[in-house]
Amino acid sequence: MRLPPRIGLTLRAAKALLAGFTVSMLLAACGGGSGPGPISPGVTGSTGAVKVALLLPLTGSGNTPSVAKALKQAAELALFDFDNPSVSLVPKDTKGTPAGAQAAAQSAIQDGAELIIGPLFAQEVAAAAPIARQSNIPMIAFSSDEKVAGGGVYLLSFLAGRDVPRIVSYAASRGKHNFALLIPQSPYGRLAEEAFARSIGRSGGQAVVRATFPPNDANAMLGPVRQVANAMKAGQVDALFLPAGPEDLQSLAPLLASNGVTSKGLQFLGTGQWDYPSIGRETALVGGWFPAPDPKGWSDFVGKYAKTYGSTPPRIASLGYDAVSLAVSLSPNPPGQRYTATTLTRGSGFAGVDGLFRLLPDGTSERGLAILEVREYGPQVMEPAPNSFTSAQY
């Protein structure tokens, strides 16, 4: 996500997260790119027999329409790439509201949609889901709030804590078993810590020291950092689990370095929150490991998207591409058997921009992730992502 990343959010929090993407956003509109570059694929409104609805907040406040347009263009790009004339996208504007999502879902069903892709926000998903269920139409949504998953609603987004088993397993395979935890006092921090506790239980590791810090408060971070430093100096720990995002890492990294805590003396372990371009500028973190999709998939997608639309997509755009790729791959099945729970949750999963993924029966999703190491000039893949879920190590 990389989409970053990505957590169960309220509508306001989700908008704040989306607004924070440090990439160029697109202007709000319902098709076609702007600026220099080739004309976008003209697939919206195509007449394929397999109708797939795309529910997005194409109008609304703030940056939401820009994000929605990018998701829509990524979806159209997938349909163009796979060149399947039997599938047509049916865009519907949710307006970013529960009522708008309900109306969009109803309209999509009236238009004959066999699958709904979207909506974006949790409140929209919760409002549209009952309408989709009444008609037995599955929904692949972009929300990262697990509370709205299930009952025919599948979340394609990157879900908080789901990447933690990957980094713990990799660390254990490299002989790291005694952990210090430095956890943000936030909903994300709690989810990451819970996932970590489950994972070290399976790997035979132990949490030797636990320290927490309030986000966005550099002064209050010093005490917890010293706790970790003391445990390291006493030889009690061999790795530090630090599930923090860019803003907190920029404050924490200098404090860690000034207290002698760097990845040279203690193996740093992050999460997908570490997956941002400038992380290598934090000297203390260089050498740290974190789980994320292989960067090549995203790089290739950005190049293709920019060539088509003349703009750089926000990180979340890959989800639009992957959702339509999934829909196209299942479209050859007979009517009534294309998008059943069985086909959507097949064990082999699907290949996407961000690598292997599969939808789970409870409505959440699982991803095959690589292990990356922080380098000064960009992350380096240390262990590739699995090419099948049978070979995945968690």
XYZ file of C-alpha atoms in Angstrom:
394
model
C 0.000 0.000 0.000
C 3.529 1.408 -1.088
C -0.008 1.925 0.018
C 0.883 2.478 2.412
C -0.178 1.830 4.340
C -3.392 1.517 5.933
C -5.314 0.841 8.968
C -8.880 0.481 10.144
C -10.002 4.055 10.104
C -12.971 6.271 10.522
C -13.975 8.345 7.527
C -12.141 11.391 8.855
C -8.993 9.416 9.655
C -9.055 7.714 6.284
C -9.288 11.039 4.507
C -6.367 12.320 6.549
C -4.318 9.282 5.613
C -5.113 9.604 1.945
C -4.292 13.303 2.058
C -0.849 12.449 3.389
C 0.355 10.519 0.364
C 3.516 12.255 -0.816
C 2.872 11.873 -4.510
C 1.206 13.944 -7.196
C -2.579 13.647 -7.097
C -4.856 13.748 -10.076
C -7.583 16.270 -10.774
C -11.128 15.140 -9.995
C -12.927 13.932 -13.087
C -14.580 10.807 -14.465
C -12.153 9.518 -17.090
C -9.142 10.335 -19.209
C -5.843 11.804 -18.078
C -4.751 15.400 -18.093
C -1.558 17.080 -19.154
C 0.944 15.618 -21.602
C 0.973 11.962 -22.468
C -1.124 9.444 -24.370
C -4.884 9.435 -24.114
C -6.228 7.149 -21.388
C -7.904 3.858 -22.315
C -11.512 4.521 -23.229
C -13.039 1.503 -21.525
C -15.633 3.150 -19.291
C -19.073 2.508 -20.712
C -17.941 -0.516 -22.757
C -20.619 -3.065 -23.583
C -19.158 -6.339 -22.298
C -21.661 -8.860 -20.994
C -19.892 -9.289 -17.639
C -20.615 -6.102 -15.734
C -18.369 -5.104 -12.841
C -19.399 -2.045 -10.835
C -16.819 0.386 -9.525
C -18.102 2.382 -6.531
C -15.908 5.388 -5.738
C -16.302 8.890 -4.233
C -15.752 10.652 -7.544
C -17.213 13.834 -6.114
C -16.799 15.081 -2.569
C -14.550 17.234 -0.433
C -10.812 17.569 -0.066
C -8.484 15.143 -1.843
C -11.036 12.351 -1.957
C -12.071 12.875 -5.617
C -8.418 12.867 -6.686
C -7.819 9.544 -4.997
C -11.056 8.166 -6.449
C -10.082 9.238 -9.940
C -6.706 7.547 -9.608
C -8.354 4.309 -8.479
C -10.773 4.538 -11.399
C -8.023 5.153 -13.939
C -5.973 2.280 -12.517
C -9.031 0.035 -12.854
C -9.507 1.121 -16.460
C -5.823 0.521 -17.145
C -6.162 -3.074 -15.931
C -9.134 -3.670 -18.200
C -7.211 -2.188 -21.113
C -4.100 -4.278 -20.346
C -5.989 -7.555 -20.149
C -7.965 -6.683 -23.297
C -11.049 -8.678 -22.349
C -14.041 -7.304 -24.276
C -16.469 -9.449 -22.308
C -15.957 -7.339 -19.159
C -17.283 -3.817 -18.764
C -16.710 -1.444 -15.866
C -19.740 0.403 -14.527
C -18.522 3.405 -12.483
C -20.830 4.749 -9.782
C -20.265 7.853 -7.672
C -20.729 7.270 -3.919
C -20.078 10.968 -3.178
C -18.105 9.856 -0.146
C -21.208 9.357 1.987
C -23.137 6.334 3.304
C -26.303 7.480 1.534
C -24.383 7.951 -1.699
C -22.867 4.489 -1.365
C -26.301 2.939 -0.848
C -27.659 4.652 -3.936
C -24.604 3.668 -5.984
C -24.889 0.015 -4.939
C -28.578 -0.059 -5.797
C -27.924 1.497 -9.189
C -25.100 -0.969 -9.884
C -27.345 -3.929 -9.149
C -30.089 -2.516 -11.357
C -27.504 -2.245 -14.140
C -26.753 -5.953 -13.830
C -23.415 -5.869 -11.985
C -22.163 -9.324 -10.973
C -19.399 -7.930 -8.776
C -18.940 -4.643 -6.913
C -15.457 -3.166 -6.553
C -15.274 -0.515 -3.824
C -16.328 1.571 -1.981
C -13.351 3.316 -0.407
C -14.334 4.284 3.149
C -15.574 2.020 5.925
C -18.844 3.917 6.398
C -19.572 3.608 2.695
C -18.872 -0.113 2.755
C -21.107 -0.662 5.783
C -23.952 1.214 4.092
C -23.668 -0.510 0.711
C -23.063 -4.048 1.970
C -26.665 -4.916 2.989
C -27.924 -3.918 -0.463
C -25.288 -6.083 -2.148
C -26.062 -9.025 0.145
C -29.773 -8.878 -0.665
C -28.890 -9.551 -4.291
C -26.059 -11.963 -3.474
C -23.510 -9.666 -5.146
C -20.017 -9.845 -3.591
C -18.059 -6.686 -2.860
C -14.292 -6.191 -3.009
C -13.743 -2.995 -1.028
C -10.775 -0.709 -0.421
C -11.426 0.050 3.253
C -8.867 -1.194 5.763
C -11.318 -1.399 8.657
C -11.759 -5.104 9.377
C -15.055 -4.459 11.157
C -16.789 -4.130 7.771
C -15.365 -7.387 6.361
C -17.351 -10.589 5.998
C -20.740 -11.601 4.718
C -19.725 -11.215 1.097
C -17.509 -8.160 1.692
C -13.796 -8.702 1.015
C -11.089 -6.157 1.825
C -8.279 -5.892 -0.697
C -6.424 -3.215 1.273
C -3.274 -3.704 3.327
C -4.543 -4.591 6.793
C -2.864 -3.559 10.027
C -0.774 -6.265 11.628
C -1.085 -8.774 8.804
C 2.560 -8.228 7.771
C 3.956 -8.793 11.285
C 4.190 -12.618 11.102
C 6.359 -12.277 8.000
C 9.012 -10.129 9.694
C 8.986 -12.200 12.898
C 9.418 -15.431 10.937
C 12.289 -13.950 8.958
C 13.984 -12.618 12.093
C 13.669 -16.019 13.783
C 15.224 -17.689 10.744
C 18.193 -15.355 11.233
C 18.590 -16.280 14.898
C 16.729 -13.346 16.465
C 14.650 -14.473 19.454
C 15.025 -11.878 22.235
C 13.098 -8.757 21.374
C 12.739 -5.235 22.616
C 9.460 -3.568 21.693
C 9.095 0.151 21.088
C 5.404 0.661 20.396
C 3.414 3.807 19.517
C 0.438 4.454 21.795
C -2.074 4.301 18.950
C -4.675 1.923 17.504
C -2.129 0.801 14.932
C 0.476 0.229 17.627
C -1.915 -1.966 19.598
C -2.807 -4.058 16.550
C 0.850 -4.481 15.596
C 1.810 -5.477 19.132
C -0.995 -8.031 19.355
C 0.116 -9.560 16.057
C 3.710 -9.575 17.289
C 2.781 -11.387 20.497
C 1.011 -14.125 18.535
C 3.910 -14.433 16.117
C 6.730 -14.741 18.646
C 4.675 -17.354 20.460
C 4.782 -19.491 17.321
C 8.457 -18.801 16.612
C 9.701 -19.444 20.143
C 10.826 -15.864 20.750
C 10.237 -13.632 23.750
C 9.626 -9.960 24.427
C 12.295 -9.028 26.966
C 11.511 -5.344 27.290
C 8.461 -3.337 26.261
C 8.352 0.452 25.989
C 5.649 2.666 24.550
C 5.651 6.257 23.370
C 3.002 8.854 22.510
C 3.031 9.627 18.787
C 4.126 13.066 17.618
C 5.824 13.902 20.916
C 9.606 13.840 20.575
C 10.205 14.892 24.176
C 8.178 11.979 25.528
C 10.083 9.508 23.338
C 13.390 9.872 25.202
C 12.449 7.753 28.220
C 11.235 4.765 26.189
C 14.318 4.972 23.968
C 16.545 4.809 27.050
C 14.709 1.686 28.211
C 15.649 0.001 24.957
C 19.218 1.306 25.143
C 19.679 -0.100 28.650
C 18.371 -3.519 27.596
C 20.717 -3.531 24.618
C 23.748 -2.547 26.711
C 22.906 -5.297 29.181
C 22.935 -7.840 26.346
C 19.312 -8.791 26.959
C 17.995 -8.278 23.434
C 19.116 -8.983 19.890
C 16.346 -7.236 17.935
C 14.062 -4.215 18.231
C 10.492 -4.294 16.925
C 9.508 -0.760 15.958
C 6.095 -0.541 14.198
C 6.129 3.200 13.537
C 5.456 5.374 10.499
C 7.462 8.157 8.843
C 6.586 11.006 11.215
C 7.502 9.111 14.372
C 10.570 7.497 12.834
C 11.961 10.908 11.944
C 11.823 11.835 15.636
C 12.831 8.449 17.021
C 15.814 7.729 14.780
C 18.035 10.588 16.073
C 17.133 9.720 19.681
C 18.002 6.079 19.114
C 21.309 7.009 17.497
C 22.267 9.464 20.240
C 21.655 6.722 22.818
C 23.792 4.225 20.951
C 20.912 2.225 19.516
C 21.436 1.589 15.814
C 20.921 -1.397 13.565
C 24.668 -2.068 13.764
C 24.282 -3.130 17.377
C 20.674 -4.259 17.418
C 18.682 -5.637 14.521
C 15.794 -3.267 13.787
C 12.506 -4.785 12.636
C 9.760 -2.673 11.099
C 6.421 -3.171 9.406
C 4.885 -1.941 6.170
C 4.839 1.510 7.783
C 8.539 1.650 6.933
C 7.811 1.402 3.244
C 8.406 4.988 2.160
C 11.085 6.358 -0.198
C 13.143 8.481 2.208
C 13.532 6.032 5.084
C 17.221 5.563 4.235
C 17.881 9.149 5.297
C 17.488 8.022 8.914
C 21.010 6.719 9.522
C 20.056 4.743 12.616
C 17.570 2.693 10.621
C 19.933 1.697 7.806
C 20.262 -2.079 7.968
C 16.807 -2.557 9.443
C 14.414 -5.140 7.986
C 10.756 -4.754 7.105
C 8.097 -6.665 5.133
C 6.643 -5.125 1.981
C 5.719 -5.932 -1.609
C 8.617 -6.248 -4.012
C 9.346 -2.669 -5.179
C 9.605 -3.733 -8.819
C 5.876 -4.378 -9.178
C 4.988 -0.888 -8.036
C 7.755 0.691 -10.116
C 6.523 -1.025 -13.266
C 2.938 -0.001 -12.530
C 3.909 3.639 -11.962
C 5.725 3.727 -15.285
C 2.749 2.290 -17.141
C 0.270 4.575 -15.372
C 2.374 7.701 -15.957
C 2.813 6.867 -19.629
C -0.937 6.464 -20.034
C -2.237 9.343 -17.924
C 0.698 11.733 -17.644
C 0.629 11.663 -13.836
C 2.131 9.732 -10.947
C -0.496 7.644 -9.114
C -1.044 7.676 -5.359
C 0.089 4.497 -3.680
C -3.445 3.197 -3.194
C -4.045 3.103 -6.969
C -2.578 -0.373 -7.268
C -5.627 -1.732 -5.438
C -7.895 -0.550 -8.247
C -5.731 -2.279 -10.817
C -5.556 -5.519 -8.839
C -9.297 -5.654 -8.149
C -10.117 -5.434 -11.845
C -7.356 -7.922 -12.689
C -9.050 -10.380 -10.336
C -12.453 -9.686 -11.903
C -11.120 -10.266 -15.414
C -9.325 -13.470 -14.447
C -12.576 -14.993 -13.148
C -14.818 -13.663 -15.918
C -14.537 -16.755 -18.196
C -16.434 -18.834 -15.615
C -20.095 -19.545 -16.438
C -22.758 -17.031 -15.357
C -23.577 -17.476 -11.689
C -20.209 -19.142 -11.051
C -17.840 -16.272 -11.778
C -17.728 -14.502 -8.436
C -18.846 -17.044 -5.877
C -17.273 -17.240 -2.418
C -15.397 -20.334 -3.581
C -13.828 -18.689 -6.631
C -13.021 -15.437 -4.847
C -11.296 -17.221 -1.960
C -9.437 -19.841 -3.955
C -6.357 -21.017 -2.109
C -3.908 -20.206 -4.879
C -4.895 -16.543 -4.773
C -4.172 -14.004 -7.494
C -1.156 -12.148 -8.866
C -1.216 -8.359 -8.639
C 0.880 -5.223 -8.822
C 1.960 -5.789 -5.222
C 2.558 -9.493 -5.640
C 0.588 -12.524 -4.593
C -2.643 -11.984 -2.660
C -5.733 -13.930 -1.724
C -9.097 -13.146 -0.206
C -10.042 -15.109 2.894
C -13.452 -16.497 3.868
C -13.747 -14.012 6.751
C -13.490 -11.133 4.269
C -9.915 -10.140 5.057
C -6.938 -10.728 2.786
C -3.456 -12.193 2.879
C -0.390 -11.161 0.916
C 2.885 -12.737 -0.032
C 5.505 -10.177 0.999
C 9.221 -9.743 0.459
C 11.695 -8.792 3.184
C 13.489 -5.529 2.486
C 16.526 -3.991 4.135
C 16.844 -0.240 4.601
C 19.694 1.159 2.557
C 20.787 4.755 2.253
C 19.666 5.039 -1.369
C 16.607 2.818 -1.268
C 15.426 -0.507 0.163
C 17.093 -3.720 -0.963
C 15.233 -7.027 -1.254
C 16.757 -9.496 1.215
C 14.300 -12.323 0.674
C 11.920 -12.363 -2.285
C 8.184 -12.623 -1.931
C 6.833 -16.162 -2.288
C 5.556 -17.192 -5.706
C 2.838 -19.354 -4.157
C 1.076 -19.509 -0.840
C 2.288 -23.055 -0.309
C 5.846 -21.724 -0.213
C 5.049 -18.700 1.981
C 6.850 -18.574 5.317
C 4.976 -17.059 8.256
